[in-house]
């Protein structure tokens, strides 16, 4: 691993000017093309024709100002625009930036981007604007990841967690942890340099307390790791049951709209349908599956095969039974298939006379619902939340919601810190203790980008959209 440059040292790494469309492609009121780099303003000036009697020069305008005019290429007007100038270092990337707001639609933004590229910019790679913000020291790596989390937030809780991380709440705690480890490592290495001087008993106890405190802190962060990942990516919940039990009706009720076709004819659902719903602040990807039965219909059979694949990938199973029908061997087969899975049994059609009589297994909770009237749906949502989220969602938890990359780095750090503690307690070589502590320190530094690799950065930023 090597340290990534920050501040002025990083500026030379990105001397060219990049450009991209930063708004979604498609029809809309506005679209924005964004430039960042040393020549952003001069490139903008080559294609921007200000409106009005007094012709301004973009190179002379103050920072953070907006100007009205037209984008012109080869003497032809492309669009009427508002052009904003932002001068370094008070910008997102800490480079000069220009943002061109044009009419939304498939063509105006594309033609403006083409004009910008022809004038000297190059097309940005995915996440390159945010990567430059990181390389130029405006944000650390954890904050950069929060930008992507913010964009992809699907619930208010996920949005709050992303905002907390973007504000640096997690980074501040990680920096404090790393500083503590660096100080401890320096103390150990000083004794390695002067082997004739033994570590005094009180000093050794102090170092042990620091290391134990670091392990305790990391353990606390890891405790909420699964919740953080749930907020970011959600959970997959497969809705299963025999044909016509009410699977599609349940999906429509949970979504609050008619997404799946509902019919009294068994086998209506021929393919899996996936939709995300906000369940008590948690994004849940519901998968409506085809009824798992033997079928001679090739299309339905393919849908059943895909349903089984979805069921295998699901983290939660909603097994829906028709309470207005007798318990069947088919229902029993479903129960057997999910006996070891995290599941909820739903007894649907509670508004009709009940014919279903069976002894439910002791594991999964049972909820009575009516997909026709909506009865029991609020209880179902509470049950889903209780199954996938332990305890209450506190503001302090949202401040330190780590992702899978953070989790792996912290688990590695904790393992090597524990090795350091064992070496100390057994009075073994200080060189071994220092080696483990150095690995732990670097692992913690990876979270905020103090120690990282180009491959890691490429992996992180490749998941961003191009305009961000």
XYZ file of C-alpha atoms in Angstrom:
468
model
C 0.000 0.000 0.000
C 1.035 3.575 -0.455
C -0.190 6.905 0.776
C -2.350 8.846 -1.649
C -1.353 12.485 -2.144
C -3.547 15.249 -0.808
C -3.919 18.947 -1.501
C -1.533 20.675 -3.956
C 0.500 17.518 -4.465
C -2.519 15.825 -6.001
C -3.408 18.664 -8.380
C -0.758 17.674 -10.894
C -2.343 14.221 -11.151
C -5.445 15.673 -12.823
C -4.313 18.622 -14.928
C -6.687 17.895 -17.814
C -10.278 19.097 -17.904
C -13.108 16.593 -17.700
C -16.767 16.936 -18.662
C -19.972 14.948 -18.372
C -23.739 15.283 -18.214
C -24.624 15.254 -14.513
C -28.381 14.835 -14.808
C -30.282 11.685 -15.849
C -30.628 11.093 -19.573
C -34.183 11.611 -20.781
C -36.848 14.263 -21.128
C -37.097 16.839 -18.359
C -37.200 20.516 -17.568
C -33.433 20.960 -17.259
C -30.165 19.154 -17.874
C -26.713 20.059 -16.571
C -23.335 19.564 -18.232
C -20.396 19.895 -15.846
C -16.713 20.677 -16.440
C -13.829 20.500 -13.981
C -10.149 21.228 -14.461
C -7.554 23.875 -15.170
C -9.114 24.900 -18.503
C -12.783 24.621 -17.529
C -13.476 28.362 -17.823
C -11.537 28.866 -21.067
C -13.252 25.843 -22.666
C -16.617 27.222 -21.597
C -15.722 30.586 -23.094
C -15.027 29.011 -26.505
C -18.623 27.857 -26.920
C -20.591 30.320 -24.751
C -22.029 33.476 -26.307
C -23.317 35.826 -23.561
C -26.593 37.635 -24.164
C -27.027 41.386 -23.771
C -25.362 44.502 -25.094
C -22.313 44.296 -22.815
C -20.364 41.204 -23.780
C -18.692 39.722 -20.709
C -15.516 37.676 -20.779
C -15.806 34.511 -18.706
C -12.153 34.710 -17.704
C -12.913 37.977 -15.894
C -16.164 37.082 -14.116
C -16.161 36.525 -10.332
C -16.462 33.058 -8.890
C -19.874 31.594 -8.079
C -21.718 33.709 -10.649
C -24.332 32.695 -13.221
C -24.554 34.087 -16.751
C -27.264 33.950 -19.417
C -26.509 33.249 -23.058
C -26.303 30.579 -25.735
C -24.040 27.666 -26.559
C -22.779 28.097 -30.100
C -20.694 25.714 -32.208
C -19.533 26.369 -35.775
C -21.739 29.432 -35.873
C -24.887 27.459 -34.987
C -26.832 28.008 -31.780
C -27.360 24.769 -29.859
C -29.413 25.991 -26.908
C -30.285 28.852 -24.601
C -28.459 28.261 -21.310
C -27.398 29.517 -17.913
C -23.661 29.080 -17.328
C -22.217 29.099 -13.786
C -18.539 29.718 -13.021
C -16.897 28.325 -9.876
C -13.228 29.040 -9.225
C -10.831 26.882 -7.232
C -10.505 26.088 -4.414
C -14.139 26.792 -3.394
C -15.598 24.037 -5.565
C -16.592 20.387 -5.229
C -13.343 19.204 -6.835
C -11.149 22.115 -5.639
C -10.548 22.819 -9.319
C -12.106 25.442 -11.578
C -15.578 24.260 -12.549
C -18.263 25.290 -15.014
C -21.849 24.053 -15.015
C -24.094 24.622 -18.027
C -27.846 24.370 -17.435
C -29.771 23.771 -20.650
C -33.201 22.527 -21.628
C -33.844 18.926 -20.717
C -34.305 16.290 -23.373
C -32.333 13.693 -25.250
C -30.628 16.057 -27.684
C -29.736 19.470 -26.116
C -27.469 18.115 -23.369
C -25.783 15.646 -25.733
C -25.012 18.343 -28.303
C -23.668 20.660 -25.603
C -21.451 17.879 -24.253
C -20.210 17.207 -27.785
C -19.377 20.909 -28.126
C -17.532 20.914 -24.789
C -15.493 17.861 -25.811
C -14.682 19.403 -29.195
C -13.485 22.557 -27.401
C -10.821 20.643 -25.469
C -12.336 18.704 -22.576
C -12.386 14.915 -22.303
C -15.265 12.723 -21.158
C -15.115 11.987 -17.435
C -14.906 8.406 -16.251
C -17.450 7.116 -13.697
C -17.077 8.941 -10.385
C -14.148 11.037 -11.600
C -15.501 14.327 -10.233
C -15.782 12.795 -6.762
C -12.411 11.069 -7.167
C -10.809 14.444 -7.846
C -12.508 15.860 -4.766
C -10.846 13.052 -2.791
C -7.420 13.366 -4.434
C -7.439 17.121 -3.933
C -8.198 16.749 -0.225
C -11.702 18.177 -0.122
C -13.216 14.942 1.202
C -11.806 11.663 2.451
C -12.602 8.247 1.011
C -15.436 7.458 3.427
C -17.076 10.782 2.555
C -16.630 10.044 -1.157
C -18.491 6.769 -0.710
C -21.231 8.684 1.098
C -21.823 10.691 -2.089
C -22.781 7.467 -3.885
C -24.883 6.366 -0.904
C -26.701 9.710 -1.015
C -27.549 9.295 -4.677
C -28.767 5.729 -4.244
C -30.721 6.294 -1.012
C -34.142 4.639 -1.134
C -35.426 5.563 2.326
C -35.150 8.570 4.621
C -33.034 6.568 7.077
C -30.570 5.676 4.322
C -30.477 9.333 3.315
C -29.816 10.424 6.904
C -27.018 7.871 7.285
C -25.398 9.027 4.034
C -25.603 12.677 5.110
C -23.992 11.878 8.455
C -21.126 10.099 6.721
C -20.755 12.900 4.164
C -20.548 15.377 7.040
C -17.556 13.430 8.336
C -19.081 11.887 11.473
C -17.637 8.430 10.748
C -14.381 9.855 9.394
C -13.756 11.843 12.570
C -14.004 8.723 14.719
C -11.829 6.704 12.355
C -9.197 9.466 12.334
C -9.170 9.500 16.137
C -8.733 5.728 16.205
C -5.914 5.885 13.679
C -4.128 8.665 15.571
C -4.301 6.563 18.724
C -2.787 3.589 16.911
C -0.068 5.719 15.299
C 0.957 7.092 18.715
C 1.089 3.589 20.181
C 3.114 2.319 17.218
C 5.581 5.208 17.571
C 6.030 4.365 21.244
C 6.747 0.699 20.479
C 9.152 1.525 17.648
C 11.043 3.921 19.909
C 11.735 1.028 22.264
C 12.817 -1.126 19.314
C 15.356 1.557 18.392
C 16.701 1.539 21.957
C 16.630 -2.150 22.960
C 18.668 -1.574 26.114
C 15.739 0.251 27.688
C 12.914 -2.000 28.835
C 9.345 -0.757 28.754
C 8.421 0.321 32.273
C 5.524 -1.681 33.813
C 3.275 1.383 34.056
C 4.040 2.331 30.437
C 3.282 -1.194 29.279
C -0.066 -1.108 31.096
C -0.867 2.221 29.441
C -0.090 0.802 26.000
C -2.212 -2.267 26.714
C -5.139 -0.061 27.754
C -4.849 1.906 24.499
C -4.862 -1.260 22.423
C -7.780 -2.741 24.376
C -9.684 0.530 23.962
C -9.094 0.381 20.184
C -10.380 -3.210 20.028
C -13.478 -2.228 22.015
C -14.145 0.725 19.712
C -13.800 -1.402 16.573
C -16.082 -4.064 18.069
C -18.733 -1.372 18.582
C -18.513 -0.258 14.943
C -18.726 -3.830 13.695
C -21.796 -4.468 15.830
C -23.909 -2.305 13.495
C -22.287 -3.480 10.264
C -25.229 -5.570 9.066
C -27.701 -2.738 9.729
C -25.559 -0.324 7.724
C -25.506 -2.641 4.755
C -29.255 -3.207 5.021
C -29.864 0.548 4.844
C -27.645 0.858 1.781
C -28.692 -2.109 -0.324
C -31.904 -3.243 1.371
C -32.933 -6.864 1.787
C -34.502 -9.272 -0.672
C -37.830 -10.800 0.372
C -39.312 -13.561 -1.776
C -43.104 -13.925 -1.742
C -43.937 -17.608 -2.226
C -47.027 -19.801 -2.056
C -49.155 -22.019 -4.180
C -50.902 -20.478 -7.208
C -53.748 -18.060 -6.425
C -52.821 -17.721 -2.739
C -52.565 -13.950 -3.128
C -48.866 -13.316 -3.822
C -49.405 -10.613 -6.448
C -52.141 -8.994 -4.362
C -49.757 -8.817 -1.412
C -47.081 -7.173 -3.554
C -49.573 -4.569 -4.782
C -50.693 -3.824 -1.225
C -47.121 -3.399 0.026
C -46.261 -1.101 -2.885
C -49.501 0.859 -2.642
C -50.157 0.504 -6.375
C -51.202 -2.061 -8.972
C -47.829 -3.428 -10.062
C -48.625 -7.110 -10.608
C -51.543 -8.568 -12.552
C -54.119 -10.122 -10.229
C -56.402 -12.826 -11.574
C -58.399 -15.735 -10.128
C -56.770 -17.928 -12.797
C -53.859 -19.900 -11.272
C -50.496 -19.389 -12.971
C -51.064 -15.739 -13.955
C -47.581 -14.740 -12.774
C -45.211 -16.213 -15.379
C -42.030 -14.398 -14.298
C -40.542 -12.878 -11.171
C -41.432 -9.240 -10.462
C -39.073 -7.161 -8.305
C -40.012 -3.863 -6.667
C -38.604 -1.919 -3.707
C -40.777 -0.626 -0.866
C -39.943 1.426 2.217
C -40.799 -0.762 5.207
C -40.371 1.179 8.453
C -37.340 2.992 7.004
C -35.750 -0.145 5.548
C -35.583 -0.688 1.769
C -37.062 -4.107 1.025
C -36.870 -5.601 -2.468
C -40.006 -7.731 -2.757
C -39.891 -10.521 -5.346
C -43.275 -11.801 -6.503
C -42.665 -15.362 -7.681
C -44.592 -17.699 -9.908
C -46.432 -20.419 -8.003
C -43.978 -23.280 -7.486
C -45.821 -26.173 -9.073
C -45.206 -28.658 -11.857
C -46.281 -27.199 -15.191
C -46.318 -28.431 -18.782
C -46.496 -24.826 -20.001
C -42.923 -23.994 -21.074
C -43.301 -20.274 -20.283
C -44.739 -20.915 -16.820
C -42.055 -23.559 -16.212
C -39.335 -21.003 -16.972
C -40.991 -18.568 -14.571
C -40.999 -21.258 -11.886
C -37.284 -21.922 -12.493
C -36.531 -18.221 -12.062
C -38.688 -18.145 -8.946
C -36.589 -20.885 -7.387
C -33.441 -18.899 -8.159
C -34.944 -15.825 -6.489
C -35.983 -17.882 -3.485
C -32.427 -19.176 -3.089
C -31.043 -15.607 -3.084
C -33.665 -14.126 -0.739
C -32.728 -13.113 2.799
C -36.369 -13.255 3.925
C -39.255 -15.450 2.775
C -42.909 -14.424 2.968
C -44.856 -17.690 2.698
C -48.457 -16.853 1.934
C -51.223 -19.407 2.534
C -54.894 -19.159 1.556
C -56.795 -19.351 4.838
C -60.087 -19.839 2.957
C -58.838 -23.177 1.588
C -57.853 -26.418 3.309
C -54.201 -27.045 4.116
C -52.716 -28.992 1.192
C -49.695 -31.234 0.567
C -48.395 -28.388 -1.585
C -48.501 -26.028 1.408
C -46.619 -28.617 3.461
C -43.955 -28.898 0.766
C -43.407 -25.129 0.912
C -43.084 -25.271 4.689
C -40.482 -28.009 4.402
C -38.496 -26.073 1.795
C -38.171 -22.982 3.983
C -37.812 -24.739 7.344
C -34.269 -23.417 7.809
C -34.877 -19.957 6.342
C -35.765 -16.643 7.975
C -39.462 -16.486 7.142
C -42.922 -15.107 7.946
C -46.106 -17.151 7.495
C -48.984 -15.088 6.129
C -52.518 -16.419 6.402
C -54.249 -14.484 3.627
C -57.963 -13.844 2.979
C -58.775 -13.269 6.652
C -61.937 -11.476 5.440
C -63.360 -14.845 4.257
C -64.557 -17.811 6.345
C -61.526 -19.732 7.511
C -61.016 -23.340 6.375
C -57.261 -23.563 6.914
C -56.458 -25.513 10.067
C -52.930 -26.637 10.793
C -50.313 -26.344 13.496
C -47.719 -23.794 12.317
C -44.051 -24.572 12.948
C -42.521 -23.001 16.064
C -39.934 -20.896 14.219
C -41.470 -18.288 11.909
C -43.980 -15.669 13.122
C -47.547 -15.960 11.803
C -49.512 -12.898 10.611
C -53.169 -12.833 9.554
C -53.737 -10.559 6.533
C -56.320 -9.706 3.957
C -54.861 -8.501 0.685
C -58.369 -7.456 -0.342
C -58.975 -5.082 2.602
C -55.419 -4.341 3.801
C -56.076 -5.852 7.221
C -52.884 -6.983 8.989
C -50.469 -5.156 6.687
C -49.189 -2.802 9.402
C -48.519 -5.786 11.663
C -46.683 -7.442 8.763
C -44.467 -4.376 8.272
C -43.595 -4.347 11.984
C -42.774 -8.056 11.823
C -40.498 -7.584 8.815
C -38.639 -4.757 10.550
C -38.242 -6.740 13.771
C -36.861 -9.742 11.881
C -34.193 -7.871 9.903
C -33.242 -5.083 12.305
C -32.203 -5.626 15.912
C -33.277 -2.930 18.329
C -34.162 0.696 17.689
C -32.671 2.895 14.980
C -30.894 5.690 16.873
C -29.295 8.857 15.562
C -25.929 7.731 16.925
C -26.167 4.497 14.925
C -26.791 6.463 11.721
C -23.567 8.431 12.311
C -21.375 5.329 12.067
C -23.101 3.065 9.550
C -20.142 1.267 7.991
C -20.276 -0.455 4.599
C -18.863 -3.839 3.590
C -15.468 -2.366 2.668
C -15.191 -0.663 6.058
C -16.277 -3.883 7.751
C -13.547 -5.940 6.071
C -10.870 -3.360 6.955
C -12.015 -3.148 10.588
C -12.160 -6.927 10.980
C -8.600 -7.109 9.659
C -7.499 -4.329 12.002
C -9.146 -6.012 14.985
C -7.471 -9.330 14.213
C -3.997 -7.793 14.088
C -4.657 -5.648 17.158
C -5.560 -8.809 19.033
C -2.268 -10.332 17.824
C -0.446 -7.254 19.136
C -2.095 -7.616 22.528
C -1.194 -11.309 22.721
C 2.428 -10.562 21.827
C 2.628 -7.880 24.517
C 1.059 -9.997 27.215
C 3.361 -12.916 26.488
C 6.455 -10.679 26.476
C 7.361 -11.743 22.961
C 9.344 -9.749 20.377
C 8.456 -6.057 20.052
C 9.228 -6.319 16.322
C 6.343 -8.787 15.918
C 4.033 -6.538 17.928
C 5.015 -3.536 15.807
C 4.432 -5.480 12.577
C 0.882 -6.450 13.574
C 0.116 -2.967 14.855
C 1.378 -1.423 11.603
C -0.937 -3.700 9.596
C -3.863 -2.736 11.848
C -3.059 0.966 11.498
C -2.914 0.725 7.695
C -6.213 -1.184 7.630
C -7.922 1.583 9.597
C -6.329 4.165 7.300
C -7.864 2.461 4.264
C -11.335 3.519 5.407
C -10.633 7.238 5.010
C -8.032 6.838 2.256
C -4.887 7.505 4.265
C -3.444 4.236 2.977
C -4.902 2.772 -0.174
C -4.117 1.577 -3.689
C -5.026 2.696 -7.175
C -6.894 -0.583 -7.728
C -9.038 0.073 -4.653
C -9.836 3.608 -5.791
C -10.719 2.415 -9.278
C -13.020 -0.226 -7.783
C -14.810 2.292 -5.544
C -15.284 5.086 -8.066
C -16.227 2.787 -10.957
C -19.534 2.228 -9.138
C -20.447 5.933 -9.443
C -22.403 7.447 -12.310
C -20.334 9.296 -14.900
C -21.557 12.806 -14.041
C -20.646 12.455 -10.345
